[in-house]
Coordinates of C-alpha atoms and ligand atoms in Angstrom, one line a residue:
M1 CA 74.6 210.9 95.3
I2 CA 76.1 213.0 92.5
I3 CA 79.9 213.2 92.1
T4 CA 81.6 215.6 89.8
E5 CA 85.1 217.1 89.7
A6 CA 83.9 220.1 91.7
A7 CA 81.2 218.8 93.9
V8 CA 79.8 215.8 95.9
L9 CA 76.1 216.3 96.3
G10 CA 73.4 214.4 98.3
C11 CA 75.7 212.6 100.7
A12 CA 73.9 210.7 103.4
A13 CA 74.7 211.1 107.1
P14 CA 72.6 208.3 108.6
A15 CA 71.3 208.1 112.2
K16 CA 72.5 205.4 114.6
I17 CA 70.8 203.7 117.5
N18 CA 72.6 201.9 120.3
L19 CA 70.9 198.5 120.6
F20 CA 72.5 198.3 124.1
L21 CA 75.1 200.5 125.8
H22 CA 77.0 199.4 128.8
V23 CA 79.3 201.6 130.9
V24 CA 82.1 199.3 132.0
G25 CA 84.7 201.7 133.4
R26 CA 86.2 205.1 133.3
R27 CA 89.5 206.4 131.9
A28 CA 91.9 208.6 133.8
D29 CA 90.8 211.6 131.6
G30 CA 87.2 211.2 132.6
Y31 CA 86.0 209.5 129.4
H32 CA 83.9 206.4 130.0
L33 CA 84.7 202.9 128.7
L34 CA 81.8 201.4 126.9
Q35 CA 80.5 198.3 125.3
S36 CA 77.8 199.0 122.8
A37 CA 76.1 197.7 119.6
F38 CA 75.7 200.4 117.0
Q39 CA 73.0 200.0 114.4
L40 CA 72.8 202.3 111.3
L41 CA 69.4 203.4 110.1
D42 CA 68.3 204.5 106.6
W43 CA 67.2 208.0 107.8
G44 CA 69.3 211.0 108.5
D45 CA 70.8 214.3 107.3
T46 CA 72.0 215.0 103.7
L47 CA 75.1 217.1 102.9
D48 CA 76.4 218.8 99.8
F49 CA 80.0 219.8 99.3
H50 CA 81.3 222.2 96.6
L51 CA 84.9 223.1 95.9
R52 CA 85.7 226.8 96.1
D53 CA 88.8 228.8 95.6
D54 CA 87.9 232.2 96.9
A55 CA 87.6 231.4 100.7
Q56 CA 88.3 228.9 103.4
I57 CA 85.6 226.5 104.7
V58 CA 82.2 228.0 104.3
H59 CA 79.1 226.6 106.0
R60 CA 76.1 227.8 103.9
N61 CA 73.3 227.1 106.3
P62 CA 74.7 226.8 109.9
L63 CA 72.2 226.1 112.7
A64 CA 71.3 229.2 114.7
S65 CA 72.3 227.4 117.9
V66 CA 75.8 226.3 116.7
P67 CA 78.5 228.8 115.8
P68 CA 80.1 227.8 112.5
E69 CA 83.5 227.4 114.1
S70 CA 82.2 224.8 116.5
D71 CA 80.1 223.0 113.9
L72 CA 81.4 219.4 113.6
C73 CA 81.4 219.5 109.8
V74 CA 83.5 222.6 109.7
R75 CA 85.8 221.1 112.3
A76 CA 86.0 217.8 110.3
A77 CA 87.0 219.8 107.2
R78 CA 89.7 221.8 109.0
L79 CA 91.1 218.6 110.5
L80 CA 91.4 217.0 107.1
Q81 CA 93.0 220.3 105.8
R82 CA 95.6 220.1 108.6
E83 CA 96.3 216.5 107.8
M84 CA 96.8 217.3 104.1
Q85 CA 99.1 220.2 105.0
A86 CA 101.1 217.9 107.2
R87 CA 101.5 215.5 104.3
G88 CA 102.7 218.3 102.0
Q89 CA 99.5 218.2 99.9
T90 CA 97.8 221.3 98.5
I91 CA 95.3 222.8 100.9
Q92 CA 91.7 222.8 99.5
R93 CA 88.6 224.7 100.3
C94 CA 84.9 224.0 100.2
E95 CA 81.4 225.0 100.8
I96 CA 79.1 222.8 102.9
R97 CA 75.3 222.7 103.0
I98 CA 73.3 220.5 105.3
D99 CA 69.7 219.4 105.1
K100 CA 69.3 218.7 108.8
Q101 CA 66.7 216.1 109.8
L102 CA 68.2 214.5 112.9
P103 CA 67.4 216.2 116.2
M104 CA 70.3 217.6 118.3
G105 CA 70.9 216.1 121.7
G106 CA 68.9 213.1 120.6
G107 CA 71.4 210.3 120.9
L108 CA 71.1 209.5 117.2
G109 CA 74.6 210.6 116.4
G110 CA 73.5 213.4 114.1
G111 CA 76.5 215.8 114.6
S112 CA 78.9 212.9 114.6
S113 CA 77.4 211.4 111.4
D114 CA 77.6 214.8 109.7
A115 CA 81.3 215.0 110.7
A116 CA 82.0 211.5 109.4
T117 CA 80.2 212.2 106.1
S118 CA 82.3 215.4 105.8
L119 CA 85.6 213.5 106.3
I120 CA 84.6 210.8 103.7
A121 CA 83.2 213.1 101.1
L122 CA 86.0 215.7 101.4
N123 CA 88.7 213.0 101.3
H124 CA 87.2 212.1 97.9
L125 CA 86.6 215.7 96.6
W126 CA 90.0 216.9 97.7
R127 CA 91.8 213.8 96.5
A128 CA 93.4 213.5 99.9
G129 CA 93.8 209.7 99.5
L130 CA 93.4 208.8 103.2
S131 CA 92.4 205.2 104.0
R132 CA 89.3 204.3 106.1
Q133 CA 91.7 203.3 108.9
E134 CA 93.5 206.7 108.8
L135 CA 90.2 208.6 108.7
Q136 CA 88.9 206.5 111.6
E137 CA 91.9 207.4 113.7
M138 CA 91.5 211.1 113.0
A139 CA 87.8 211.0 113.6
V140 CA 88.0 210.3 117.3
Q141 CA 89.3 213.8 117.8
L142 CA 85.9 215.1 116.7
G143 CA 83.9 212.9 119.1
A144 CA 83.6 209.3 120.4
D145 CA 80.9 208.3 117.9
V146 CA 82.5 209.7 114.8
P147 CA 84.9 206.7 114.2
F148 CA 81.8 204.4 114.0
F149 CA 80.3 206.3 111.1
V150 CA 83.6 206.2 109.2
F151 CA 83.9 202.5 109.9
G152 CA 80.7 202.2 108.0
E153 CA 79.2 198.9 109.2
N154 CA 77.0 197.9 112.2
A155 CA 79.5 197.4 115.0
F156 CA 80.3 196.2 118.4
A157 CA 82.2 199.2 120.0
E158 CA 84.5 199.2 122.9
G159 CA 87.0 201.7 124.4
I160 CA 85.3 205.1 124.4
G161 CA 83.6 203.9 121.2
E162 CA 86.6 203.8 118.9
K163 CA 87.5 200.1 119.0
L164 CA 85.1 198.6 116.4
Q165 CA 84.3 195.1 115.2
A166 CA 81.7 194.5 112.5
I167 CA 78.6 192.6 113.6
S168 CA 75.6 191.3 111.7
T169 CA 72.3 192.5 112.9
E170 CA 68.8 191.6 111.9
E171 CA 67.1 193.5 109.1
A172 CA 64.3 195.3 110.8
W173 CA 62.0 198.3 111.0
Y174 CA 62.3 200.7 114.0
V175 CA 60.2 203.5 115.3
V176 CA 62.1 206.4 116.9
L177 CA 60.4 209.0 119.1
A178 CA 61.9 212.3 120.1
P179 CA 60.9 213.6 123.5
E180 CA 60.9 217.4 123.5
V181 CA 64.2 217.8 125.4
M182 CA 67.8 218.2 124.2
I183 CA 70.2 216.2 126.4
P184 CA 73.8 217.4 126.8
T185 CA 75.8 214.2 126.8
P186 CA 78.4 215.4 129.4
Q187 CA 75.6 215.9 131.9
I188 CA 74.6 212.3 131.7
F189 CA 78.1 210.9 131.9
S190 CA 79.0 213.1 134.9
A191 CA 76.0 212.1 137.0
K192 CA 76.9 210.7 140.4
D193 CA 74.3 207.9 140.2
L194 CA 75.6 206.6 136.8
T195 CA 76.4 202.9 137.0
R196 CA 79.9 202.5 135.7
D197 CA 80.7 198.9 136.5
T198 CA 78.5 196.7 134.3
N199 CA 80.1 193.3 133.7
H200 CA 82.1 192.9 130.5
I201 CA 80.3 190.9 127.8
K202 CA 81.9 189.1 124.9
I203 CA 81.1 189.7 121.3
A204 CA 80.5 185.9 121.0
D205 CA 77.5 186.3 123.3
F206 CA 75.5 187.6 120.3
S207 CA 77.7 187.4 117.2
N208 CA 76.9 183.8 116.1
D209 CA 73.2 184.6 115.8
A210 CA 71.8 188.1 115.1
K211 CA 68.5 187.2 116.9
K212 CA 70.4 187.1 120.2
L213 CA 70.7 190.9 120.0
R214 CA 66.9 191.2 120.5
G215 CA 66.5 192.5 124.0
F216 CA 70.2 192.0 124.8
G217 CA 71.7 194.0 127.6
K218 CA 70.5 197.5 128.5
N219 CA 71.3 201.2 128.2
D220 CA 73.2 202.2 131.4
L221 CA 72.6 205.9 130.6
Q222 CA 68.8 205.5 130.5
A223 CA 68.1 205.6 134.3
V224 CA 70.1 208.8 134.7
A225 CA 68.6 210.5 131.7
E226 CA 65.1 209.6 132.8
R227 CA 65.7 210.9 136.3
L228 CA 67.1 214.2 135.0
F229 CA 64.6 214.5 132.0
P230 CA 61.3 212.9 133.0
A231 CA 59.9 213.5 129.4
V232 CA 62.2 210.6 128.3
A233 CA 60.6 208.2 130.8
E234 CA 57.1 209.4 129.7
V235 CA 57.7 208.9 126.0
R236 CA 59.5 205.5 126.6
S237 CA 56.6 204.1 128.7
W238 CA 54.2 205.1 125.9
L239 CA 56.4 203.3 123.3
E240 CA 56.6 200.2 125.6
K241 CA 53.1 199.3 124.6
F242 CA 54.5 198.1 121.3
G243 CA 57.6 196.3 122.5
D244 CA 61.0 196.7 124.1
A245 CA 61.5 200.5 124.1
R246 CA 64.9 201.8 124.9
M247 CA 66.8 205.1 124.9
T248 CA 69.6 205.5 122.3
G249 CA 73.0 206.9 123.4
S250 CA 72.7 209.5 126.1
G251 CA 69.1 210.3 124.9
S252 CA 66.8 211.9 124.4
C253 CA 65.3 209.7 121.6
V254 CA 63.8 206.3 122.3
F255 CA 63.3 203.5 119.8
C256 CA 61.4 200.2 119.5
R257 CA 61.8 197.4 116.9
V258 CA 58.5 196.8 115.1
E259 CA 57.1 194.0 113.0
D260 CA 57.0 195.8 109.6
E261 CA 56.6 199.1 107.9
F262 CA 52.8 199.0 108.3
H263 CA 53.1 198.8 112.1
A264 CA 55.7 201.5 112.1
D265 CA 53.3 203.8 110.2
V266 CA 50.5 203.2 112.7
I267 CA 52.7 203.9 115.7
V268 CA 54.2 207.1 114.1
K269 CA 50.7 208.4 113.4
S270 CA 49.6 208.0 116.9
A271 CA 52.8 209.1 118.7
P272 CA 52.5 211.8 121.3
V273 CA 55.7 213.5 120.1
K274 CA 57.7 213.8 116.9
A275 CA 58.3 210.3 115.5
W276 CA 59.9 208.6 112.6
K277 CA 60.1 205.2 111.1
A278 CA 63.4 203.8 109.8
K279 CA 64.8 200.6 108.4
T280 CA 68.2 199.1 109.3
L281 CA 71.1 199.6 107.0
K282 CA 73.8 197.0 106.5
R283 CA 76.4 199.5 105.4
H284 CA 76.9 203.3 105.4
P285 CA 75.8 204.7 102.0
L286 CA 79.2 206.4 101.6
A287 CA 81.2 203.3 102.5
Q288 CA 82.0 202.5 98.9
M289 CA 84.0 205.7 98.6
L290 CA 86.6 204.1 100.9
D291 CA 86.7 200.6 99.3
Ligands
C5P1 O1 83.0 212.5 122.4 P1 81.7 213.2 122.5 O2 81.8 214.7 122.0 O3 80.6 212.5 121.9 O4 81.4 213.2 124.0 C1 80.8 214.3 124.7 C2 81.1 214.1 126.2 O5 80.5 213.0 126.7 C3 82.5 214.0 126.6 O6 83.1 215.3 126.7 C4 82.5 213.3 127.8 O7 82.2 214.1 128.9 C5 81.3 212.3 127.7 N1 81.7 211.0 127.2 C6 82.3 210.1 128.1 N2 82.6 208.8 127.6 C7 82.4 208.5 126.3 C8 81.8 209.4 125.4 C9 81.5 210.6 125.9 O8 82.5 210.4 129.2 N3 82.8 207.2 125.9

């Protein structure tokens, strides 16, 4: 990462996987109450931010499928601008460029991670001075997964994903496979056959020994996603040959913990669809900006 007075370059926006994801209830507004373990991976998007004084928020390379106004990075920047305005601070502008690696509709938190990285990097570049807690509280307006990335550590999440407690997880290599489908999250959560009454678990069930997270729980969204998008089931059953293969988030990506980098390389080479290897991260690469 390069930080100057006028730019913050090479900011990581890492992927996450949900080691388990339980749906334990539903709020009156339709959002679901979850219990999930979020794991950061050392692979993801990279963003550059430049100050500019001749325009508002400019997205240099928006994705063809996402209008700049609904892009989560642009929305994150506008949200921070509004907060600064409310605090009587001078409004700042910037240019954003993204090197996009994470698939969309993949359950890896790509858009959410980009948004969190935008909040953290612009908070620094614009000298907004918001604390991690303040950014986390704003972040939920951008999406249920965004507070986790601002939190910056592997976490046990509750509520709709915004109530976070740090957990220690095992250092490990994972293989992630991307079935060729983009899954819209609302379609999975609104399915009639979704199980919404999984029993509550306690963080103490796994927090005293990270090994207990191996194979712990399940992903309640997986059965629905596999019924609606059979490609997910096909790819997951291929990956099952190598261990406990699960879907992350609302899909479509599936992951499996592997013994080491060598095994990860072998699996990635033989995978029937796009595949990546990734190592666990203990902390978000930008976390130090909020210390
Ligand atoms: O917050 P996010 O944009 O990630 O959520 C997308 C959609 O997924 C929401 O509009 C909602 O329909 C559903 N969702 C939910 N419960 C959650 C998270 C998301 O019902 N905890």
